[in-house]
Amino acid sequence: MMEMTAQKLRLMGGTVELVDIGEQELPDGQTLALPKVVTARFGTDSSKYTVCVYGHVDVQPAKREDGWATDPYNLTDINGNLYGRGASDNKAPVLAWIHAVEAYQALNMELPVNVKFVIEGMEETGSNGLDAMILAQRDTFFSDVDYIIISDCGWLSRRPALTYGTRGNCYFFAEVEGPKQDLHSGVYGGTVIEPMTDLIGILDTLISPSGKILIPGIREAVAPLSDEEWKMYQDIQFDMDNYKNKIGVNQLMYSNKVDLLAHMWRYPTVSVHGIEGAFSDPGTKTVIPAKVTAKFSIRQVPNMDPAMVKKQVTDYLHSVFAKRKSPNKLKVTMVIGAKPWLADTQHPLYEAGKAAVKRVFDMDPDLIREGGTIPIARTFQDVTGKSIIMMPIGGFDDGLHSQNEKMSRYNYIEGTKLFIAYLNEVSQIKKTSV
Amino acid sequence: MMEMTAQKLRLMGGTVELVDIGEQELPDGQTLALPKVVTARFGTDSSKYTVCVYGHVDVQPAKREDGWATDPYNLTDINGNLYGRGASDNKAPVLAWIHAVEAYQALNMELPVNVKFVIEGMEETGSNGLDAMILAQRDTFFSDVDYIIISDCGWLSRRPALTYGTRGNCYFFAEVEGPKQDLHSGVYGGTVIEPMTDLIGILDTLISPSGKILIPGIREAVAPLSDEEWKMYQDIQFDMDNYKNKIGVNQLMYSNKVDLLAHMWRYPTVSVHGIEGAFSDPGTKTVIPAKVTAKFSIRQVPNMDPAMVKKQVTDYLHSVFAKRKSPNKLKVTMVIGAKPWLADTQHPLYEAGKAAVKRVFDMDPDLIREGGTIPIARTFQDVTGKSIIMMPIGGFDDGLHSQNEKMSRYNYIEGTKLFIAYLNEVSQIKKTSV
């Protein structure tokens, strides 16, 4: 994907580099080369602003048998929707930005701003290596960048949106190891304390039945909800029944809009994703799994600190495990530690965004936050000191990370127009106001 | 496998049938044709005893990536051990019985007893359809059978053994269903009660940290340990340290031999095998699984009743789930309900077994029970009223159901000799003593 992306940008006449970002060490000690990061540049006019578009071309895992109606790795057009893993997260937005540049080129129009690209291939596992690369190129590639644009998110409703915050993510592996290999549950059941019993026991101490996080210190760290926020959330266009029906549940965790949006965007949450090493296929198997690893993650919000969360979770799990007096061994690892991000919605960059949305869609955007994580937003902010805007074009029902992910032709095409208009709006920002 | 087995027996001159046993309904409503059961007959001399050998040629699932050193479906000989899924459970024993008949044929010796075979292909999932087939053929195929021999088990140590009891197994699926499809844990986390949270919560109520079953009524049903049993267990050759090292745990659930053997053989146990529908691959995925199904089983012992256990488990899980007040849906299904079995070790069939072991190995066998399940033993007993013996030839360290299952050449060859000798011993049983 990185080679393909670089080649596409080269053919458009960009100045392209494939940047080596080193290797990754896996929990088992194995090391793997990280996919290179693609950087590209179109235009070097120092009298113009320079924007840098960030995107990623890696995707979440997908298997047909997860419940896809089509082959997840073969883009399939059904009734104006383009189905495929990564269609909305984040390939169509990356392509739409490329098309925006191509549109100016095809019309023989000069780009109103210089456009740079940073495209990576590790976003879905926490943008490994990218932080260091941004830091390393702060005074080179990023030195003339004025604004950073990220389109790795989606609208909240059919109304276009600008996004001003995201949650971070701390992703944990909790491994319980017992016997040296899997055992027949008939032959050995009753003679050993089973790792699955221990793992389930400690996982059950993470969250209350009503969804409250039980790890000491997590909830205490969260910034309190201000009256201004409450008022802003009240005004956002959001249909609770529509949302409930889309998900297909009888009842949401909160029954009023403000509580629901707040827990989606600005409170932490714990999700247990699954267990590796146990029997997970259809049918029956009478096995005592020897080593089982739970995968769970905690969404980060201001003012949480991933380093502190790592300590809180590790200490807590070891303390509840110790109470079990099990002969098995517990190992807790934090494999992703991505911080949350928050922007100022009154910044000229957001005013330009509102104007572009008005021009293409003839309406005002909703100002929203994102429950998911764009790990790199926070790094861009901390390292480069530049202002960032998140400008989504994905639909609210695109099914990111789940079965039948899609991008509609409408959002793909109108989104491309939005990006073209936005480059123009950004070029109009008064220099003094920066 | 059924066709291959039938063809092998046909080529030996047996009278062979492939018996249609209907179809199976899966939990999702789908139906599948069951593999046919192979029956075969060698000899029809009504002046001789007729023994019926039961075996199975289906196996547990196995994948190289589970941790096999060799391809599990390609029998590999390493230092006198034959590695492969099903090597010990139950293909080598079935072959050894076939070789026993072939040995008499090759030496032009008349079989001392008539030998029948019943070979099935559904043992690992509860011998579906076999109960009905045995019932249907009670007055035909089984009418002239005097004794039933099962070799679907293993020794306890390096000393040969005869097995006089097995545990049964009730296998459950507990499915929690929430959203209509998997959700992105960043985008949706905090807005829904996650099915994994509910599932972990109810699984955690099955077993105490020390391994005690918490489902009301289960422990109360178990037959008390008699003084005779206690004495018998005391005398069995069993090395606790060796057992502990073989499994590779720091500490067993019980620290004395009698407690450990009793919990391996004559007390129930709960094992959670795994969860279907959650993320179980290596790496990270930030998903809220929409529908998750736990697989767990409870080993059955006298005087438990699977129908009662089904009700106890279902009622209990629904009651703990109801306390959670979750909007998700719980479905509990018992997909296997196999009864335990117990024989009289003073029966002439066991005396013949002791004599055959003495002849081939020059020692007395241990009289042991089996923690695993041979679901059909109980049915043979209940339906045909015939006496049953379990005569294992598998080694104590064969790794049934786990990685690197094997059968040693020694056990395979000496086991074949044992079966040959046993047919001869059975022919000597005094008619009056039956």
Coordinates of N, CA and C in Angstrom, one line a residue, chain A residues 60-61 63 66 124-125 167 169 171 173 178-194 196-197 200-201 203-204 207-211 243 245-254 260 263-264 269-276 278-289 295 297 299 324 327 329 335-336 370-372 396 400-403, chain B residues 60-61 63 66 124-125 167 169 171 173 178-194 196-197 200-201 203-204 207-211 243 245-254 260 263-264 269-276 278-289 295 297 299 324 327 329 335-336 370-372 396 400-403:
Chain A
Q60 N -8.3 -2.1 9.4 CA -8.6 -3.1 10.4 C -8.7 -4.5 9.8
P61 N -8.5 -5.6 10.6 CA -8.7 -6.9 10.0 C -10.1 -7.1 9.5
K63 N -12.7 -10.5 7.8 CA -12.8 -11.8 7.1 C -14.3 -11.9 6.6
D66 N -16.8 -13.1 9.1 CA -17.2 -12.2 10.1 C -18.7 -11.7 9.9
E124 N -3.9 1.9 12.5 CA -4.8 1.0 13.2 C -4.2 0.3 14.4
T125 N -2.9 0.3 14.5 CA -2.3 -0.3 15.6 C -1.5 0.7 16.5
R167 N -10.9 11.0 21.2 CA -10.4 10.2 22.3 C -9.2 9.5 22.0
N169 N -6.5 6.2 23.1 CA -6.7 4.8 23.4 C -5.5 4.1 24.0
Y171 N -4.4 0.4 24.9 CA -4.8 -1.0 24.5 C -3.9 -2.0 25.3
F173 N -2.9 -6.0 26.7 CA -2.9 -7.5 26.6 C -2.8 -8.0 28.1
G178 N -0.8 -21.0 32.3 CA -0.8 -22.1 33.3 C 0.0 -23.3 32.8
P179 N -0.7 -24.4 32.4 CA 0.0 -25.6 31.9 C 0.9 -25.2 30.8
K180 N 1.9 -26.1 30.5 CA 2.8 -25.8 29.4 C 2.2 -26.1 28.0
Q181 N 1.0 -26.8 28.0 CA 0.3 -26.9 26.7 C -1.2 -27.1 27.0
D182 N -2.0 -27.0 26.0 CA -3.4 -27.2 26.1 C -3.7 -28.6 26.7
L183 N -4.7 -28.7 27.5 CA -5.1 -30.0 28.1 C -6.5 -30.4 27.7
H184 N -6.7 -31.8 27.7 CA -8.0 -32.3 27.5 C -8.8 -32.0 28.7
S185 N -10.0 -31.4 28.6 CA -10.7 -31.0 29.8 C -11.4 -32.2 30.5
G186 N -11.5 -33.3 29.8 CA -12.0 -34.5 30.6 C -10.9 -35.1 31.4
V187 N -9.8 -35.3 30.7 CA -8.7 -36.0 31.4 C -8.1 -35.2 32.5
Y188 N -8.0 -33.9 32.4 CA -7.3 -33.0 33.4 C -8.2 -32.1 34.2
G189 N -9.5 -32.0 33.7 CA -10.4 -31.0 34.4 C -10.6 -31.5 35.9
G190 N -10.4 -30.6 36.8 CA -10.5 -30.9 38.2 C -9.1 -31.0 38.9
T191 N -8.1 -31.0 38.1 CA -6.7 -31.1 38.7 C -5.9 -29.8 38.7
V192 N -6.3 -28.9 37.8 CA -5.6 -27.7 37.6 C -6.5 -26.5 37.7
I193 N -6.0 -25.3 38.2 CA -6.7 -24.1 38.2 C -6.5 -23.6 36.7
E194 N -7.7 -23.4 36.0 CA -7.6 -23.2 34.6 C -7.3 -21.7 34.3
M196 N -8.3 -19.8 31.9 CA -9.5 -19.1 31.5 C -10.3 -18.7 32.7
T197 N -10.4 -19.5 33.7 CA -11.1 -19.1 34.9 C -10.5 -17.9 35.6
I200 N -11.1 -14.7 33.2 CA -12.5 -14.3 33.3 C -12.7 -13.5 34.6
G201 N -12.1 -14.1 35.6 CA -12.2 -13.5 37.0 C -11.7 -12.1 37.0
L203 N -11.0 -10.1 34.4 CA -11.7 -9.2 33.4 C -13.0 -8.7 34.0
D204 N -13.7 -9.6 34.8 CA -15.0 -9.2 35.4 C -14.8 -8.1 36.4
I207 N -15.3 -3.7 34.7 CA -16.5 -2.9 34.4 C -17.6 -3.4 35.2
S208 N -18.5 -2.5 35.7 CA -19.7 -2.9 36.4 C -20.8 -3.2 35.3
P209 N -21.8 -4.0 35.8 CA -22.9 -4.4 34.8 C -23.5 -3.1 34.1
S210 N -23.5 -2.0 34.7 CA -24.1 -0.8 34.0 C -23.1 -0.1 33.2
G211 N -21.8 -0.6 33.1 CA -20.8 0.0 32.2 C -19.8 1.0 32.9
Y243 N -30.1 6.6 16.0 CA -28.8 6.0 16.5 C -29.0 4.6 17.1
N245 N -31.5 2.6 16.5 CA -31.9 1.6 15.5 C -30.8 1.2 14.6
K246 N -29.9 2.2 14.3 CA -28.7 1.9 13.5 C -27.9 0.8 14.1
I247 N -27.6 0.9 15.4 CA -26.9 -0.1 16.2 C -27.6 -1.3 16.3
G248 N -28.9 -1.2 16.5 CA -29.8 -2.4 16.6 C -29.8 -2.9 18.1
V249 N -29.9 -2.0 19.0 CA -30.0 -2.4 20.4 C -31.4 -2.0 21.0
N250 N -31.9 -2.6 22.0 CA -33.1 -2.3 22.6 C -33.0 -1.0 23.4
Q251 N -31.8 -0.8 23.9 CA -31.7 0.3 24.9 C -30.2 0.8 24.9
L252 N -30.0 2.1 24.9 CA -28.6 2.6 24.9 C -28.2 2.7 26.4
M253 N -26.9 3.0 26.6 CA -26.4 3.0 27.9 C -26.9 4.3 28.7
Y254 N -27.3 5.3 27.9 CA -27.8 6.6 28.5 C -29.0 7.0 27.7
L260 N -25.4 10.8 26.5 CA -24.9 9.8 25.5 C -23.8 10.4 24.7
H263 N -20.6 10.5 26.8 CA -20.0 9.2 27.0 C -19.4 8.7 25.7
M264 N -19.8 9.2 24.6 CA -19.3 8.8 23.3 C -18.0 9.6 23.0
T269 N -14.0 4.8 28.3 CA -14.8 3.6 28.3 C -13.8 2.4 28.2
V270 N -14.3 1.3 28.7 CA -13.5 0.0 28.6 C -14.2 -0.9 27.7
S271 N -13.5 -1.5 26.6 CA -14.1 -2.5 25.8 C -13.2 -3.8 25.9
V272 N -13.8 -4.9 26.1 CA -13.1 -6.2 26.0 C -13.3 -6.7 24.6
H273 N -12.2 -6.8 23.8 CA -12.3 -7.1 22.4 C -12.4 -8.6 22.1
G274 N -11.7 -9.4 23.0 CA -11.7 -10.8 22.8 C -10.5 -11.5 23.5
I275 N -10.4 -12.8 23.3 CA -9.4 -13.6 24.0 C -8.6 -14.4 22.9
E276 N -7.3 -14.3 22.9 CA -6.5 -15.1 22.0 C -6.0 -16.3 22.8
A278 N -7.7 -19.2 23.4 CA -8.8 -20.1 23.7 C -9.5 -20.6 22.4
F279 N -10.4 -21.5 22.6 CA -11.1 -22.0 21.5 C -12.2 -21.0 21.0
S280 N -12.0 -20.6 19.7 CA -12.9 -19.5 19.2 C -13.6 -19.9 17.9
D281 N -13.4 -21.1 17.4 CA -14.1 -21.5 16.2 C -15.5 -22.0 16.5
P282 N -16.3 -22.1 15.4 CA -17.6 -22.7 15.6 C -17.5 -24.2 16.1
G283 N -18.6 -24.7 16.7 CA -18.5 -26.1 17.1 C -18.0 -26.3 18.6
T284 N -17.6 -27.5 18.9 CA -17.2 -27.8 20.3 C -15.8 -28.3 20.3
K285 N -15.1 -28.0 21.4 CA -13.8 -28.5 21.6 C -13.6 -28.6 23.1
T286 N -13.2 -29.8 23.6 CA -13.1 -29.9 25.0 C -11.7 -29.8 25.5
V287 N -11.3 -28.5 25.5 CA -9.9 -28.2 25.8 C -9.8 -27.3 27.0
I288 N -8.7 -27.4 27.7 CA -8.3 -26.4 28.7 C -7.2 -25.6 28.1
P289 N -7.5 -24.4 27.6 CA -6.4 -23.6 27.0 C -5.3 -23.3 28.0
K295 N -7.7 -9.1 25.2 CA -7.4 -7.9 24.6 C -8.5 -6.9 25.0
S297 N -9.3 -2.4 25.7 CA -8.7 -1.1 25.6 C -9.6 -0.1 26.4
R299 N -10.6 3.9 26.3 CA -10.5 5.2 25.5 C -10.1 6.3 26.4
R324 N -6.7 -14.0 44.1 CA -7.2 -15.4 43.7 C -6.3 -16.5 44.2
P327 N -2.0 -20.5 41.0 CA -0.6 -20.9 40.6 C -0.2 -20.4 39.2
K329 N 0.4 -17.7 36.0 CA 1.1 -16.4 35.9 C 0.4 -15.4 35.1
V335 N 0.0 -2.1 24.8 CA 0.6 -2.2 23.5 C 0.4 -0.9 22.7
I336 N -0.7 -0.2 23.1 CA -0.9 1.1 22.4 C -1.2 2.1 23.5
E370 N -15.0 13.2 18.3 CA -14.9 11.8 17.8 C -14.6 10.9 18.9
G371 N -15.4 9.8 19.0 CA -15.1 8.8 20.1 C -13.9 8.0 19.8
G372 N -13.6 7.8 18.6 CA -12.4 7.1 18.2 C -11.1 7.9 18.3
F396 N -22.2 8.9 8.5 CA -22.4 8.4 9.9 C -22.6 6.9 10.0
L400 N -17.2 1.7 10.2 CA -15.8 1.6 10.4 C -15.5 0.5 11.3
H401 N -14.5 -0.3 11.0 CA -14.0 -1.4 11.9 C -15.0 -2.6 11.9
S402 N -16.2 -2.5 11.3 CA -17.1 -3.6 11.4 C -17.4 -4.2 10.0
Q403 N -18.4 -5.1 10.0 CA -18.7 -5.8 8.8 C -19.3 -4.8 7.8
Chain B
Q60 N -10.5 -34.3 17.3 CA -10.7 -33.0 17.8 C -10.0 -32.0 16.7
P61 N -10.5 -30.7 16.7 CA -9.8 -29.8 15.8 C -8.3 -29.6 16.1
K63 N -4.8 -27.2 14.7 CA -4.1 -26.3 13.7 C -2.7 -26.2 14.0
D66 N -1.6 -23.7 16.6 CA -1.9 -24.0 18.0 C -0.6 -24.3 18.8
E124 N -16.4 -37.0 19.1 CA -15.8 -35.8 19.7 C -16.9 -34.7 19.9
T125 N -18.0 -34.9 19.3 CA -19.1 -33.9 19.5 C -20.3 -34.6 20.2
R167 N -16.2 -40.2 33.1 CA -17.1 -39.1 33.4 C -18.0 -38.8 32.2
N169 N -20.3 -35.7 30.1 CA -20.1 -34.3 29.8 C -21.3 -33.6 29.3
Y171 N -22.1 -30.1 27.6 CA -21.4 -29.0 26.9 C -22.4 -27.9 26.6
F173 N -23.4 -23.8 25.2 CA -23.2 -22.6 24.5 C -24.0 -21.5 25.3
G178 N -26.1 -8.4 21.3 CA -26.4 -7.0 21.5 C -26.7 -6.3 20.2
P179 N -25.8 -5.5 19.8 CA -25.9 -4.7 18.5 C -26.1 -5.7 17.4
K180 N -26.7 -5.2 16.3 CA -26.9 -6.0 15.1 C -25.6 -6.4 14.4
Q181 N -24.6 -5.6 14.6 CA -23.3 -6.0 14.0 C -22.1 -5.5 14.9
D182 N -20.9 -6.0 14.6 CA -19.8 -5.5 15.4 C -19.6 -4.0 15.3
L183 N -19.2 -3.3 16.3 CA -19.0 -1.9 16.3 C -17.6 -1.4 16.6
H184 N -17.2 -0.3 16.1 CA -15.9 0.3 16.4 C -15.9 0.8 17.9
S185 N -14.9 0.3 18.6 CA -15.0 0.6 20.1 C -14.7 2.0 20.4
G186 N -14.1 2.7 19.5 CA -13.9 4.2 19.7 C -15.1 4.9 19.5
V187 N -15.7 4.7 18.3 CA -16.9 5.4 17.9 C -18.1 5.1 18.8
Y188 N -18.3 3.9 19.2 CA -19.5 3.5 20.0 C -19.3 3.2 21.4
G189 N -18.0 3.1 21.8 CA -17.7 2.7 23.2 C -18.3 3.7 24.2
G190 N -19.1 3.3 25.2 CA -19.7 4.3 26.1 C -21.1 4.5 25.8
T191 N -21.6 4.0 24.7 CA -23.0 4.2 24.4 C -23.9 2.9 24.5
V192 N -23.2 1.8 24.5 CA -23.9 0.5 24.6 C -23.3 -0.4 25.7
I193 N -24.2 -1.2 26.3 CA -23.7 -2.3 27.2 C -23.1 -3.4 26.3
E194 N -21.9 -3.7 26.4 CA -21.2 -4.6 25.5 C -21.5 -6.0 25.8
M196 N -19.7 -8.6 25.5 CA -18.6 -9.3 26.1 C -18.6 -9.0 27.6
T197 N -18.9 -7.8 28.0 CA -19.0 -7.5 29.5 C -20.0 -8.4 30.1
I200 N -18.7 -12.1 30.2 CA -17.7 -12.3 31.2 C -18.3 -12.3 32.6
G201 N -19.2 -11.4 32.8 CA -19.9 -11.3 34.1 C -20.6 -12.6 34.5
L203 N -20.0 -15.7 33.1 CA -19.1 -16.8 33.2 C -18.3 -16.8 34.5
D204 N -18.1 -15.6 35.0 CA -17.4 -15.4 36.3 C -18.2 -16.0 37.5
I207 N -17.5 -20.5 38.5 CA -16.5 -21.2 39.3 C -15.8 -20.3 40.3
S208 N -15.5 -20.8 41.4 CA -14.8 -19.9 42.4 C -13.3 -19.9 42.0
P209 N -12.5 -18.9 42.6 CA -11.1 -18.9 42.2 C -10.4 -20.2 42.6
S210 N -10.8 -20.9 43.6 CA -10.2 -22.2 43.9 C -10.7 -23.4 43.1
G211 N -11.6 -23.1 42.2 CA -12.1 -24.2 41.3 C -13.4 -24.8 41.7
Y243 N 3.2 -36.1 37.4 CA 2.0 -35.5 36.8 C 2.0 -34.0 36.7
N245 N 4.7 -32.1 36.7 CA 5.8 -31.7 35.8 C 5.3 -31.9 34.3
K246 N 4.6 -33.0 34.1 CA 4.1 -33.3 32.8 C 3.2 -32.1 32.3
I247 N 2.3 -31.7 33.2 CA 1.4 -30.6 32.9 C 2.1 -29.3 32.8
G248 N 3.1 -29.2 33.7 CA 3.9 -28.0 33.7 C 3.3 -26.8 34.5
V249 N 2.7 -27.2 35.6 CA 2.1 -26.2 36.5 C 2.9 -26.2 37.8
N250 N 2.9 -25.0 38.5 CA 3.6 -24.9 39.8 C 2.9 -25.6 40.9
Q251 N 1.6 -25.8 40.7 CA 0.8 -26.3 41.8 C -0.5 -26.9 41.3
L252 N -0.8 -28.1 41.7 CA -2.1 -28.7 41.3 C -3.2 -28.2 42.2
M253 N -4.4 -28.6 41.8 CA -5.6 -28.0 42.5 C -5.7 -28.7 43.9
Y254 N -5.2 -29.9 44.0 CA -5.2 -30.7 45.3 C -3.8 -31.3 45.5
L260 N -6.8 -35.6 44.4 CA -6.5 -35.3 43.0 C -7.2 -36.3 42.1
H263 N -10.9 -35.9 42.1 CA -11.4 -34.8 41.3 C -11.2 -35.0 39.8
M264 N -10.3 -35.9 39.5 CA -10.0 -36.2 38.1 C -11.1 -37.2 37.5
T269 N -16.5 -31.1 37.1 CA -15.6 -29.9 37.0 C -16.2 -29.1 35.8
V270 N -15.9 -27.8 35.9 CA -16.4 -26.9 34.9 C -15.1 -26.3 34.1
S271 N -15.1 -26.4 32.8 CA -14.0 -25.8 32.0 C -14.7 -24.8 31.0
V272 N -14.1 -23.6 31.0 CA -14.5 -22.6 29.9 C -13.5 -22.8 28.8
H273 N -14.0 -23.2 27.6 CA -13.1 -23.6 26.5 C -12.7 -22.4 25.7
G274 N -13.6 -21.4 25.6 CA -13.3 -20.2 24.7 C -14.6 -19.5 24.4
I275 N -14.4 -18.4 23.6 CA -15.5 -17.6 23.2 C -15.5 -17.4 21.7
E276 N -16.6 -17.7 21.0 CA -16.7 -17.5 19.6 C -17.4 -16.2 19.3
A278 N -15.8 -13.2 19.3 CA -14.9 -12.1 19.7 C -13.6 -12.1 18.9
F279 N -12.8 -11.1 19.1 CA -11.5 -11.0 18.4 C -10.5 -12.0 19.0
S280 N -10.1 -13.0 18.3 CA -9.2 -14.0 18.9 C -7.9 -14.2 18.1
D281 N -7.6 -13.4 17.1 CA -6.4 -13.5 16.4 C -5.3 -12.7 17.1
P282 N -4.0 -13.0 16.7 CA -2.9 -12.2 17.3 C -3.1 -10.7 16.9
G283 N -2.4 -9.8 17.6 CA -2.5 -8.4 17.3 C -3.7 -7.7 18.0
T284 N -4.0 -6.5 17.5 CA -5.0 -5.7 18.1 C -6.1 -5.4 17.2
K285 N -7.3 -5.3 17.7 CA -8.5 -4.9 16.9 C -9.4 -4.2 17.9
T286 N -9.8 -3.0 17.5 CA -10.7 -2.2 18.4 C -12.1 -2.3 18.0
V287 N -12.7 -3.5 18.4 CA -14.0 -3.8 18.0 C -14.8 -4.1 19.3
I288 N -16.1 -3.8 19.2 CA -17.1 -4.3 20.2 C -17.8 -5.4 19.5
P289 N -17.5 -6.7 19.9 CA -18.2 -7.8 19.2 C -19.7 -7.8 19.5
K295 N -18.2 -21.1 25.2 CA -18.3 -22.6 25.2 C -17.8 -23.1 26.5
S297 N -18.1 -26.6 29.5 CA -18.6 -27.9 29.7 C -18.5 -28.3 31.2
R299 N -18.2 -31.8 33.5 CA -18.0 -33.2 33.5 C -19.0 -33.8 34.4
R324 N -28.2 -8.3 36.1 CA -27.4 -7.3 35.4 C -28.2 -6.2 34.8
P327 N -29.6 -4.8 28.4 CA -30.6 -4.8 27.3 C -30.2 -5.9 26.3
K329 N -29.4 -9.9 24.9 CA -30.2 -11.1 25.0 C -29.3 -12.3 25.3
V335 N -25.5 -28.5 24.1 CA -25.3 -29.2 22.8 C -24.8 -30.6 22.9
I336 N -24.3 -30.9 24.1 CA -23.9 -32.3 24.4 C -24.4 -32.7 25.8
E370 N -11.6 -42.9 34.2 CA -11.2 -42.0 33.2 C -11.9 -40.6 33.4
G371 N -11.2 -39.5 33.4 CA -11.9 -38.2 33.6 C -12.7 -37.8 32.4
G372 N -12.2 -38.2 31.2 CA -12.9 -37.9 30.0 C -14.1 -38.7 29.8
F396 N 0.1 -42.6 28.9 CA -0.4 -41.6 29.9 C -0.1 -40.2 29.4
L400 N -3.9 -36.2 24.3 CA -5.2 -36.2 23.7 C -5.8 -34.8 23.7
H401 N -6.4 -34.4 22.6 CA -7.1 -33.1 22.4 C -6.1 -31.9 22.5
S402 N -4.8 -32.1 22.7 CA -3.9 -31.0 22.8 C -2.9 -31.0 21.6
Q403 N -1.9 -30.1 21.7 CA -0.9 -30.1 20.7 C 0.0 -31.3 20.8

